[in-house]
XYZ file of C-alpha atoms in Angstrom:
698
model
C -144.994 -38.062 81.629
C -148.643 -36.660 80.660
C -149.221 -37.192 84.544
C -146.380 -35.311 85.632
C -146.672 -32.688 83.419
C -150.095 -31.859 84.205
C -149.101 -31.866 87.967
C -146.230 -29.618 87.204
C -148.767 -27.052 85.861
C -149.475 -26.734 89.471
C -146.653 -26.544 91.621
C -148.192 -24.575 94.418
C -150.661 -27.875 94.787
C -148.581 -31.027 94.010
C -144.934 -30.031 95.002
C -144.019 -30.657 98.607
C -140.619 -28.533 98.545
C -141.462 -25.236 99.659
C -138.819 -23.743 97.250
C -140.295 -25.571 94.222
C -143.946 -24.602 95.678
C -143.044 -21.203 94.637
C -141.576 -21.903 91.325
C -143.093 -21.821 87.727
C -142.128 -23.957 85.268
C -141.119 -23.224 81.968
C -143.721 -23.764 78.994
C -143.683 -24.653 75.768
C -145.063 -22.800 72.949
C -148.238 -24.625 73.435
C -148.506 -23.845 77.028
C -147.564 -27.085 78.352
C -144.409 -27.748 80.760
C -141.438 -28.524 79.167
C -140.013 -31.686 79.669
C -136.869 -33.484 78.913
C -137.022 -36.927 78.534
C -134.481 -39.517 79.555
C -134.000 -43.220 79.452
C -135.033 -43.376 83.537
C -136.473 -40.070 84.251
C -137.828 -36.926 82.973
C -136.631 -33.722 84.082
C -138.760 -30.366 84.161
C -137.102 -26.606 84.375
C -138.469 -24.894 87.283
C -137.645 -21.153 88.237
C -137.766 -19.745 91.705
C -137.852 -16.830 93.388
C -133.534 -16.507 93.383
C -132.961 -20.051 91.693
C -133.470 -22.230 88.695
C -133.921 -25.602 89.453
C -134.089 -29.208 87.642
C -137.007 -31.116 88.798
C -136.337 -34.859 87.651
C -139.215 -37.118 88.140
C -138.486 -41.027 87.570
C -140.130 -43.240 85.013
C -138.407 -46.412 86.824
C -139.104 -47.266 90.517
C -135.819 -48.729 92.468
C -136.771 -49.925 95.985
C -133.357 -48.540 97.246
C -133.353 -45.406 95.144
C -133.607 -43.205 98.404
C -130.618 -45.327 100.220
C -128.495 -44.886 97.348
C -129.226 -40.851 96.869
C -128.742 -40.583 100.764
C -125.401 -42.292 100.629
C -124.363 -40.123 97.508
C -125.536 -36.980 99.120
C -123.723 -37.754 102.232
C -120.641 -38.632 100.570
C -120.546 -35.802 98.151
C -121.315 -33.274 101.074
C -117.776 -34.466 102.939
C -116.072 -34.493 99.602
C -117.109 -31.133 97.690
C -116.290 -31.218 93.752
C -116.674 -28.382 91.388
C -117.909 -30.868 88.715
C -121.192 -31.801 90.762
C -124.509 -29.999 91.162
C -126.461 -29.467 94.178
C -129.411 -31.973 94.642
C -132.049 -33.268 97.134
C -133.979 -36.567 97.193
C -137.421 -35.790 98.314
C -139.247 -39.483 98.810
C -142.977 -37.609 98.484
C -141.599 -34.651 96.360
C -144.826 -34.735 93.954
C -148.367 -35.302 94.406
C -149.971 -37.336 91.283
C -154.001 -38.154 91.881
C -153.696 -38.296 95.283
C -150.667 -40.326 95.310
C -146.965 -39.184 96.387
C -144.138 -40.024 94.442
C -140.136 -39.556 94.641
C -137.804 -36.714 92.530
C -134.926 -35.460 92.360
C -134.381 -31.730 92.889
C -131.166 -30.611 91.029
C -129.674 -27.162 90.810
C -130.276 -26.507 86.780
C -127.521 -25.869 85.234
C -126.661 -24.014 81.839
C -124.414 -25.650 79.660
C -123.997 -27.625 76.533
C -123.752 -31.154 76.064
C -120.540 -32.694 75.565
C -121.102 -33.885 71.966
C -123.194 -30.353 70.972
C -119.603 -28.681 72.457
C -117.399 -31.085 70.449
C -119.368 -30.580 67.438
C -119.213 -26.648 67.918
C -115.418 -26.580 68.267
C -114.106 -28.400 65.859
C -112.287 -26.050 64.049
C -110.279 -25.405 67.495
C -107.975 -28.596 68.225
C -106.239 -26.770 71.046
C -109.680 -26.116 72.733
C -110.529 -30.085 72.526
C -106.981 -31.034 73.247
C -107.201 -28.711 76.663
C -111.325 -30.231 77.526
C -109.473 -33.467 76.855
C -106.878 -32.120 79.380
C -109.579 -31.329 82.052
C -111.326 -34.546 81.537
C -108.405 -36.848 82.517
C -107.420 -34.340 85.544
C -111.340 -34.783 86.278
C -111.650 -38.450 86.073
C -108.251 -39.249 88.182
C -109.820 -36.621 91.179
C -113.118 -39.210 91.073
C -110.844 -42.141 91.162
C -108.905 -40.556 94.078
C -112.044 -40.231 96.079
C -113.105 -43.811 94.864
C -116.107 -42.091 93.279
C -117.580 -43.756 89.581
C -120.232 -41.787 88.232
C -121.615 -44.979 86.357
C -122.752 -43.503 83.166
C -120.456 -40.832 81.583
C -121.539 -39.893 78.420
C -122.094 -36.742 76.127
C -125.734 -36.526 77.656
C -124.374 -36.149 81.235
C -121.070 -34.347 80.908
C -121.720 -30.721 80.285
C -119.670 -27.731 79.436
C -120.307 -24.722 81.335
C -118.202 -21.926 80.673
C -115.502 -24.121 79.621
C -115.553 -26.450 82.905
C -117.031 -29.749 83.038
C -120.045 -30.224 85.287
C -121.514 -33.848 85.829
C -125.313 -34.699 86.021
C -127.726 -37.463 86.965
C -126.132 -39.378 89.752
C -128.990 -42.468 89.374
C -125.742 -44.882 88.905
C -123.023 -43.402 91.021
C -121.012 -45.626 93.311
C -119.520 -44.294 96.694
C -117.647 -45.613 99.222
C -120.909 -47.111 101.657
C -122.625 -48.662 98.885
C -120.132 -51.724 98.370
C -122.161 -55.198 97.885
C -124.885 -53.282 95.903
C -125.412 -53.948 91.930
C -125.391 -51.723 89.669
C -129.020 -50.460 88.999
C -128.129 -49.426 85.195
C -125.500 -50.380 82.847
C -124.980 -46.968 81.175
C -124.760 -45.651 77.838
C -124.638 -48.495 75.470
C -121.967 -46.379 72.780
C -119.576 -45.439 76.104
C -119.734 -49.302 78.398
C -117.555 -52.288 77.739
C -119.722 -55.180 76.589
C -118.378 -57.320 79.532
C -119.840 -55.014 81.936
C -122.811 -56.745 84.328
C -124.988 -55.261 87.157
C -122.341 -57.069 89.622
C -119.772 -54.423 88.033
C -120.076 -51.567 90.869
C -117.315 -50.150 92.522
C -114.837 -47.455 91.950
C -113.691 -49.159 88.471
C -117.005 -48.724 87.452
C -116.199 -45.750 84.867
C -112.665 -47.284 83.673
C -113.658 -47.818 80.126
C -116.544 -44.780 79.603
C -113.375 -42.483 80.604
C -111.593 -44.185 78.068
C -113.864 -44.098 75.214
C -114.444 -40.439 75.985
C -110.792 -39.444 75.800
C -109.606 -41.280 73.039
C -112.502 -39.657 71.261
C -111.034 -35.791 72.695
C -107.877 -36.476 71.826
C -108.843 -38.288 68.495
C -110.693 -35.179 67.278
C -107.937 -32.720 68.712
C -105.412 -34.638 66.504
C -107.657 -35.017 63.465
C -110.899 -32.942 63.256
C -111.904 -34.693 60.116
C -112.871 -37.962 62.013
C -116.077 -36.571 63.039
C -117.815 -36.231 59.837
C -115.652 -39.769 58.216
C -117.346 -41.634 61.168
C -120.816 -40.131 61.079
C -120.260 -38.762 64.946
C -122.513 -37.203 67.145
C -125.752 -39.176 66.716
C -125.683 -40.224 70.639
C -121.841 -40.899 70.578
C -118.802 -38.953 69.816
C -116.338 -41.538 68.172
C -117.527 -44.927 69.177
C -120.388 -47.104 68.977
C -120.750 -50.456 70.266
C -120.717 -52.589 67.668
C -116.868 -51.159 67.964
C -116.237 -52.928 70.980
C -117.978 -55.865 70.051
C -116.440 -56.564 67.102
C -112.818 -54.408 67.629
C -111.474 -56.389 64.268
C -114.145 -54.704 62.236
C -114.097 -51.472 63.421
C -114.105 -48.766 61.180
C -113.248 -45.960 64.310
C -110.212 -48.145 65.429
C -109.276 -48.675 62.202
C -109.220 -44.958 61.186
C -107.146 -44.180 64.397
C -104.769 -46.973 63.969
C -104.264 -45.664 60.526
C -103.586 -42.134 61.728
C -99.970 -40.585 60.679
C -99.841 -39.069 63.907
C -97.460 -41.517 66.385
C -99.772 -40.351 69.510
C -102.872 -41.564 67.888
C -101.741 -44.648 66.461
C -100.344 -45.664 70.030
C -103.031 -44.576 71.737
C -105.709 -46.548 69.771
C -104.215 -49.922 69.588
C -103.437 -49.084 73.880
C -107.701 -49.031 73.755
C -108.039 -51.775 71.581
C -106.552 -53.757 73.934
C -108.631 -52.961 76.615
C -111.845 -53.656 74.890
C -111.566 -57.628 76.097
C -110.878 -57.050 79.657
C -112.999 -57.155 82.632
C -113.799 -53.678 83.901
C -111.546 -54.186 87.080
C -108.748 -55.043 84.969
C -108.908 -51.776 82.826
C -106.482 -49.537 84.197
C -107.907 -46.195 85.293
C -107.098 -43.304 83.043
C -103.575 -41.142 84.477
C -102.519 -37.534 83.703
C -99.138 -38.936 82.929
C -101.280 -40.176 79.389
C -101.654 -36.699 78.278
C -99.390 -36.033 75.626
C -97.625 -32.317 75.008
C -100.282 -30.331 72.306
C -98.262 -29.844 69.159
C -97.477 -26.108 68.663
C -97.655 -25.789 64.970
C -100.509 -27.879 64.458
C -102.997 -26.285 62.041
C -105.872 -28.260 60.656
C -107.328 -26.667 57.659
C -111.420 -26.101 57.528
C -111.618 -28.177 54.554
C -110.451 -30.975 57.146
C -112.924 -29.912 59.827
C -116.965 -30.399 60.356
C -117.719 -26.369 59.240
C -120.882 -27.175 58.315
C -122.705 -23.753 57.650
C -126.110 -25.400 56.350
C -128.592 -24.904 59.963
C -131.280 -27.009 59.378
C -134.170 -25.318 60.281
C -136.546 -27.508 63.095
C -140.363 -28.165 61.188
C -143.123 -26.200 62.104
C -145.615 -28.045 64.721
C -148.302 -28.739 61.878
C -148.685 -31.926 63.001
C -150.706 -30.749 66.187
C -153.117 -29.380 63.836
C -154.495 -33.229 63.553
C -155.403 -33.036 67.304
C -156.975 -29.931 67.875
C -160.546 -29.505 67.949
C -162.024 -28.177 64.531
C -163.350 -24.818 64.456
C -167.074 -23.926 63.880
C -167.501 -23.719 60.400
C -169.011 -19.944 60.209
C -171.914 -19.364 57.435
C -173.219 -16.040 55.881
C -176.586 -15.777 57.780
C -179.602 -13.419 57.351
C -181.287 -11.250 57.695
C -181.747 -10.875 53.578
C -185.438 -9.044 53.895
C -184.352 -6.291 51.644
C -182.128 -8.509 49.782
C -185.502 -10.598 48.767
C -187.527 -7.378 48.702
C -185.129 -6.296 45.650
C -185.239 -9.802 44.447
C -189.033 -10.084 44.101
C -189.628 -6.329 42.577
C -186.791 -7.866 39.802
C -188.976 -10.706 39.208
C -192.292 -8.816 38.937
C -191.254 -6.724 36.280
C -190.539 -9.625 34.384
C -193.794 -10.881 33.526
C -194.548 -7.062 32.960
C -191.917 -7.117 29.831
C -192.971 -10.349 29.015
C -196.677 -9.226 28.315
C -195.401 -5.915 26.447
C -193.464 -7.989 24.283
C -196.448 -10.021 24.018
C -198.640 -7.535 22.868
C -195.901 -5.686 20.191
C -195.506 -2.543 22.760
C -191.840 -3.749 23.521
C -189.476 -5.419 21.074
C -187.844 -8.489 22.467
C -184.544 -7.129 22.139
C -185.073 -4.040 24.242
C -187.159 -6.380 26.522
C -183.798 -8.583 26.861
C -181.310 -5.284 27.587
C -183.256 -4.644 30.173
C -183.782 -7.606 31.955
C -179.735 -7.961 31.544
C -179.404 -4.641 32.936
C -181.489 -5.310 35.270
C -180.152 -8.619 36.513
C -176.474 -6.918 36.447
C -177.849 -4.160 38.673
C -179.384 -6.311 40.968
C -175.886 -8.104 40.997
C -173.966 -5.258 41.860
C -176.473 -4.187 44.398
C -175.952 -7.714 46.137
C -172.135 -7.897 45.227
C -171.881 -4.093 47.199
C -174.199 -5.594 50.012
C -171.786 -8.625 50.102
C -168.949 -6.544 50.452
C -169.883 -5.157 53.466
C -170.660 -8.516 55.594
C -168.730 -9.059 58.911
C -168.197 -12.729 58.055
C -166.461 -11.371 54.902
C -164.444 -8.575 56.639
C -163.605 -11.148 59.577
C -162.343 -13.665 56.225
C -160.344 -10.909 54.821
C -158.593 -9.761 58.004
C -157.349 -13.575 58.241
C -156.546 -13.745 54.315
C -154.056 -10.135 55.258
C -153.056 -11.375 58.600
C -152.052 -14.675 56.751
C -150.094 -12.838 53.979
C -148.557 -10.935 56.554
C -147.050 -13.694 58.563
C -145.857 -15.764 55.173
C -144.060 -12.573 54.096
C -142.133 -12.187 57.396
C -141.245 -16.037 57.569
C -140.185 -15.860 53.785
C -138.386 -12.580 55.243
C -136.792 -14.225 58.414
C -135.730 -17.426 55.571
C -134.134 -14.967 53.162
C -132.253 -13.289 55.821
C -131.409 -16.413 57.441
C -130.160 -17.248 53.857
C -128.111 -14.114 53.420
C -126.555 -15.007 56.928
C -125.814 -18.350 55.453
C -124.012 -16.898 52.487
C -121.397 -14.764 54.677
C -120.575 -17.830 57.087
C -119.628 -19.420 53.914
C -117.860 -16.702 52.971
C -116.288 -16.632 56.000
C -115.615 -20.194 56.126
C -113.691 -19.955 52.540
C -111.813 -16.922 53.861
C -110.572 -19.011 56.361
C -110.120 -21.774 54.358
C -107.937 -19.502 52.077
C -105.780 -18.525 55.169
C -105.266 -21.576 56.027
C -103.855 -22.541 52.574
C -101.636 -19.486 52.429
C -100.121 -20.370 56.080
C -99.602 -23.451 55.005
C -97.727 -22.894 51.142
C -95.957 -20.230 53.452
C -94.560 -22.668 56.099
C -93.782 -25.130 53.735
C -91.754 -22.222 51.917
C -90.315 -21.682 55.134
C -89.179 -25.254 55.629
C -87.912 -25.637 52.217
C -85.649 -22.489 52.604
C -84.321 -24.006 56.448
C -83.403 -26.989 54.527
C -81.772 -24.917 52.160
C -79.382 -22.970 54.182
C -78.871 -26.027 56.447
C -78.042 -27.897 53.571
C -75.418 -25.118 52.657
C -74.168 -24.634 56.305
C -73.665 -28.506 56.123
C -71.831 -28.371 52.712
C -69.640 -25.371 53.892
C -68.891 -27.971 57.595
C -67.842 -30.445 55.160
C -65.522 -28.752 52.855
C -64.065 -26.758 55.693
C -63.617 -30.219 57.598
C -61.929 -31.977 54.538
C -59.411 -28.814 54.472
C -58.719 -29.791 57.981
C -58.619 -33.640 57.667
C -55.881 -32.732 54.368
C -53.730 -31.050 57.011
C -53.619 -33.425 59.663
C -53.101 -36.054 57.121
C -50.425 -33.853 55.622
C -48.860 -33.001 58.855
C -49.152 -37.108 60.099
C -46.687 -37.750 56.940
C -44.336 -35.013 57.458
C -44.238 -36.576 60.662
C -43.490 -39.615 59.953
C -40.945 -38.648 57.227
C -38.831 -36.561 59.382
C -39.016 -39.534 62.172
C -37.607 -41.962 59.070
C -34.771 -39.664 57.688
C -33.721 -38.492 61.236
C -33.237 -42.373 62.082
C -31.609 -42.702 58.686
C -29.147 -39.848 59.482
C -28.832 -41.255 62.641
C -27.680 -44.892 61.500
C -25.586 -43.249 58.824
C -23.796 -41.498 61.469
C -23.769 -44.529 63.606
C -21.998 -47.002 60.585
C -19.404 -43.445 59.711
C -18.310 -42.989 63.348
C -17.906 -47.672 63.277
C -16.153 -47.409 59.895
C -13.362 -44.748 61.025
C -12.260 -47.371 63.548
C -11.298 -50.234 60.691
C -7.882 -48.837 59.702
C -6.493 -50.390 56.367
C -2.796 -50.787 57.699
C -4.378 -53.675 59.641
C -6.679 -55.084 57.040
C -5.669 -57.594 55.679
C -6.881 -57.377 51.443
C -5.617 -59.668 48.812
C -3.076 -57.773 46.729
C -3.292 -54.374 48.707
C 0.342 -54.945 49.904
C 2.127 -52.260 52.801
C 3.585 -50.370 50.071
C 0.192 -50.030 48.504
C -1.376 -49.458 51.642
C 1.154 -46.475 51.982
C 0.517 -44.824 48.766
C -3.388 -45.372 49.922
C -2.794 -43.317 53.026
C -0.808 -40.724 51.212
C -3.936 -40.307 49.248
C -6.040 -39.970 52.150
C -7.536 -43.606 52.108
C -6.450 -44.321 55.614
C -9.436 -46.577 57.328
C -12.967 -47.966 55.826
C -14.756 -44.845 56.229
C -12.414 -43.257 53.654
C -13.890 -45.210 51.140
C -17.151 -44.280 50.022
C -17.383 -45.435 46.654
C -15.226 -46.868 43.186
C -15.535 -45.466 39.887
C -13.877 -46.754 37.084
C -13.289 -44.853 34.019
C -11.183 -45.469 30.348
C -8.652 -43.358 29.006
C -6.607 -43.182 26.194
C -6.939 -43.158 22.118
C -6.842 -45.472 19.280
C -5.328 -49.101 20.324
C -3.894 -47.516 23.469
C -7.032 -47.466 25.561
C -6.746 -48.301 29.554
C -9.056 -48.506 32.434
C -8.527 -46.040 35.734
C -10.049 -46.956 38.701
C -10.874 -43.822 41.306
C -11.681 -44.334 44.945
C -14.064 -41.651 46.285
C -13.342 -40.348 49.342
C -15.408 -38.460 51.579
C -14.585 -34.550 51.610
C -11.900 -35.321 49.103
C -13.375 -36.037 46.123
C -12.290 -39.125 44.012
C -8.777 -40.219 44.346
C -6.469 -42.004 41.846
C -3.885 -44.222 43.478
C -1.149 -45.434 41.230
C -1.176 -49.326 41.161
C -4.528 -49.156 42.223
C -6.752 -50.666 39.195
C -10.384 -51.604 38.293
C -9.927 -55.413 40.614
C -7.773 -53.958 43.536
C -10.674 -50.879 43.841
C -12.948 -53.401 43.723
C -11.334 -55.562 46.552
C -11.466 -52.249 48.337
C -15.039 -51.237 47.759
C -15.827 -54.875 48.564
C -13.918 -54.858 52.172
C -15.825 -52.055 53.083
C -19.068 -53.141 52.336
C -18.335 -56.224 54.509
C -17.671 -53.906 57.505
C -20.390 -51.850 56.615
C -22.790 -54.868 56.551
C -21.336 -56.000 60.095
C -21.974 -52.985 61.197
C -25.389 -52.137 60.417
C -26.816 -55.131 61.987
C -25.682 -53.428 65.533
C -27.435 -49.700 63.967
C -30.289 -48.698 66.294
C -33.785 -49.005 64.967
C -35.315 -46.192 66.917
C -34.266 -42.344 67.689
C -33.512 -41.514 71.568
C -36.376 -40.839 73.320
C -35.433 -36.952 73.785
C -35.061 -36.551 69.848
C -38.488 -38.356 68.802
C -40.149 -36.569 71.809
C -38.902 -33.395 70.314
C -39.991 -34.063 66.826
C -43.440 -35.176 67.952
C -43.885 -32.675 70.120
C -43.258 -30.013 67.465
C -45.858 -31.585 65.301
C -48.387 -32.156 68.178
C -48.570 -28.386 68.402
C -49.534 -28.475 64.935
C -51.885 -31.043 65.313
C -53.369 -29.139 68.438
C -54.041 -26.009 66.438
C -55.726 -28.379 63.812
C -57.690 -30.044 66.634
C -58.923 -26.341 67.723
C -59.099 -25.209 64.363
C -61.916 -27.981 63.860
C -63.915 -27.263 67.104
C -64.136 -23.693 66.032
C -65.218 -24.363 62.634
C -68.069 -26.670 64.105
C -69.183 -24.190 66.679
C -69.231 -21.542 63.860
C -71.557 -23.840 61.927
C -73.656 -24.777 64.521
C -74.523 -21.480 65.488
C -75.372 -21.110 61.886
C -77.861 -23.884 62.137
C -79.170 -22.644 64.931
C -79.421 -19.058 63.787
C -81.394 -20.441 60.872
C -83.358 -22.913 62.665
C -84.091 -20.044 65.182
C -84.956 -17.324 62.226
C -87.296 -20.755 60.655
C -88.789 -21.089 64.216
C -90.031 -17.875 64.605
C -90.796 -17.530 60.987
C -93.090 -20.412 61.387
C -94.812 -19.089 64.819
C -95.442 -15.696 63.191
C -97.450 -17.502 60.191
C -99.214 -19.705 63.238
C -100.012 -16.584 65.233
C -101.157 -15.057 62.431
C -103.523 -17.637 61.266
C -104.908 -17.793 64.705
C -105.441 -14.018 64.628
C -107.168 -14.517 61.466
C -109.226 -17.503 62.813
C -110.097 -15.167 65.790
C -111.393 -12.551 63.617
C -113.177 -14.713 61.558
C -114.667 -16.464 64.647
C -115.557 -12.720 66.124
C -117.678 -12.463 63.015
C -118.946 -15.810 62.788
C -120.357 -15.797 66.254
C -122.729 -12.846 66.017
C -123.899 -14.313 62.559
C -124.742 -17.839 64.130
C -126.498 -15.905 66.542
C -128.557 -14.119 64.772
C -129.199 -17.348 62.793
C -130.298 -19.250 65.871
C -132.478 -16.348 66.818
C -134.074 -16.263 63.444
C -134.422 -20.111 63.238
C -136.409 -19.588 66.719
C -138.813 -17.805 64.646
C -139.592 -20.264 61.970
C -141.652 -22.552 64.164
C -143.780 -19.619 65.388
C -144.679 -18.264 62.338
C -145.138 -21.624 60.445
C -147.536 -22.228 63.446
C -149.008 -18.919 62.910
C -149.387 -19.521 59.174
C -151.102 -22.707 59.788
C -153.359 -21.630 62.615
C -154.903 -18.761 60.501
C -155.338 -21.628 57.681
C -157.184 -23.592 60.072
C -158.987 -20.531 61.176
C -159.872 -19.279 57.446
C -160.939 -23.026 56.503
C -164.275 -21.880 58.989
C -164.718 -19.332 56.528
C -164.822 -21.734 53.038
C -168.443 -20.808 52.934
C -168.226 -17.372 53.158
C -168.587 -16.795 49.605
C -170.438 -14.715 46.435
C -172.364 -17.773 45.425
C -173.115 -19.029 49.170
C -174.334 -15.302 49.982
C -176.517 -15.796 46.707
C -177.782 -18.966 47.921
C -178.903 -17.499 51.284
C -180.799 -14.997 49.308
C -182.925 -17.516 47.163
C -183.263 -20.201 49.817
C -184.659 -19.455 53.069
C -183.206 -21.711 55.963
C -179.695 -20.986 55.024
């Protein structure tokens, strides 16, 4: 990679393409071309006069590389897709130490990797669901064109203004490459463990598309999976171990234990694909996309809403690789200082002589020496303060203090912004909690109102059924009564045809029959019943028989006692029993139809009343449901609006934090560099200054 960096520094000399030769490489803070390393290549951003390019230099050489890219380029030109980027394979694109090597010239795309985009949008389940839908449609479009990317994973999928773009076409299959082996096996966290280099065809992406689709849909349904499964480190939800041992896969277990039926079904479906060969795995289909639940609300507590933004460490490590700064020493001339020192030293013997001969007290001499030494050091200190080396050191110290103060100010500002972000997150959590409570209250109210409507309906239907049963009973009673009346009329009309005058009844002769005829008893129809009473008093009691004659009441006939009356009644009953064996068992059809028709009208009226009651209650239910649905929709809209407002407030804060975070490494570098420069002035101090005066050659 170092050779590539050195060559990219001079594009006019080392690059063969005319547009790239006019470009300028993007540099890092150390003035070195910025490099983005991958498994098989390293990419350098290069800004031309009109466009920005990604210069892709290969770290691994494949003999058929040119052939593959030629076929890919030709096929994509015939079948352009918005998800691809422009590229050109240059066989002799870059020259390093006199030797030409191939490179890939690609359109630069400003976007987020799939994993970064997903992590940033965990609080937007609908957005993740929409991304899953777009991904499925993209996969279906690639399959219709018989194209397979070969290494679909988070780093090769960029989200640009909400749209999906694919990069890195090293392992792509297009028609025309049949029979070739795959030149790579793709990212292990997205590929089937059963994939081999012989797998190279339109089916190549079948497994990885399912991995990404299940992950996106799972996170749209349950964003907490991101934190629970430790996603984001070179993967979405799955790692290779999940495919090698599905039975112990934490990710598959979490998906299958979900309360969401769609996610539960999808996880089991995906698990069944793991042990299949790539050609046997079905491709994604648009019909796989379930509808997004309109009332799904995900509280921030279930989402990876971390506002802790880690700050990158300053590149202090590079200090160990930089050339040491030359040590700065205090240099002379020290002529004036040494002259002053010589004067001070020459006075000392004179004072000693004066003390020795009693010319000067010892105390005064000592004070004079001390005063002279203090004066000498003061003069030296004043002269030391004016040294250019000391002034340079002090300037560096001031610069260090200022830079550290600026860095601390930035850090404090970041902490304040983080606190504001945390407050926004708490506000969002409160909104979600309030919304859920209100939705639960609305659902409870709806349930209670529907139960009340059901109770009213049951009471109304019970009343209708009671009247319906009463109607059936009335009809049955009337039909039975009418039939009995008809039967009685039948018997009565036949009894009148059995005349007493022609009957042979023991004890009832012609004379007695005349008496009975005179009393109105002429046929069997005239004998309804017989009643025997006792009359008289004392020892003169006697039984008197009365014959009940229809229309005339009870009649007593002279000579008819209890025995003869009983014989008459037995005769009548014998005839009655004979006649009843031939009476009709049902009403005439017209008569029965008339009665049933009259009751049928009442039944129809009751049926209509039941329909009206049911329709009315159903309308009430619909009204209750519609009202509750509108309330919940309003709550969802209110929550969504609140989230959008909080997101608007959050974005500038995150942007400010990002901008300030970018300042931290630069300031840490400045601090470290200043400290490194200060090390060169470690000998610039008063002690070293005095040593320089006292010791020659210093």
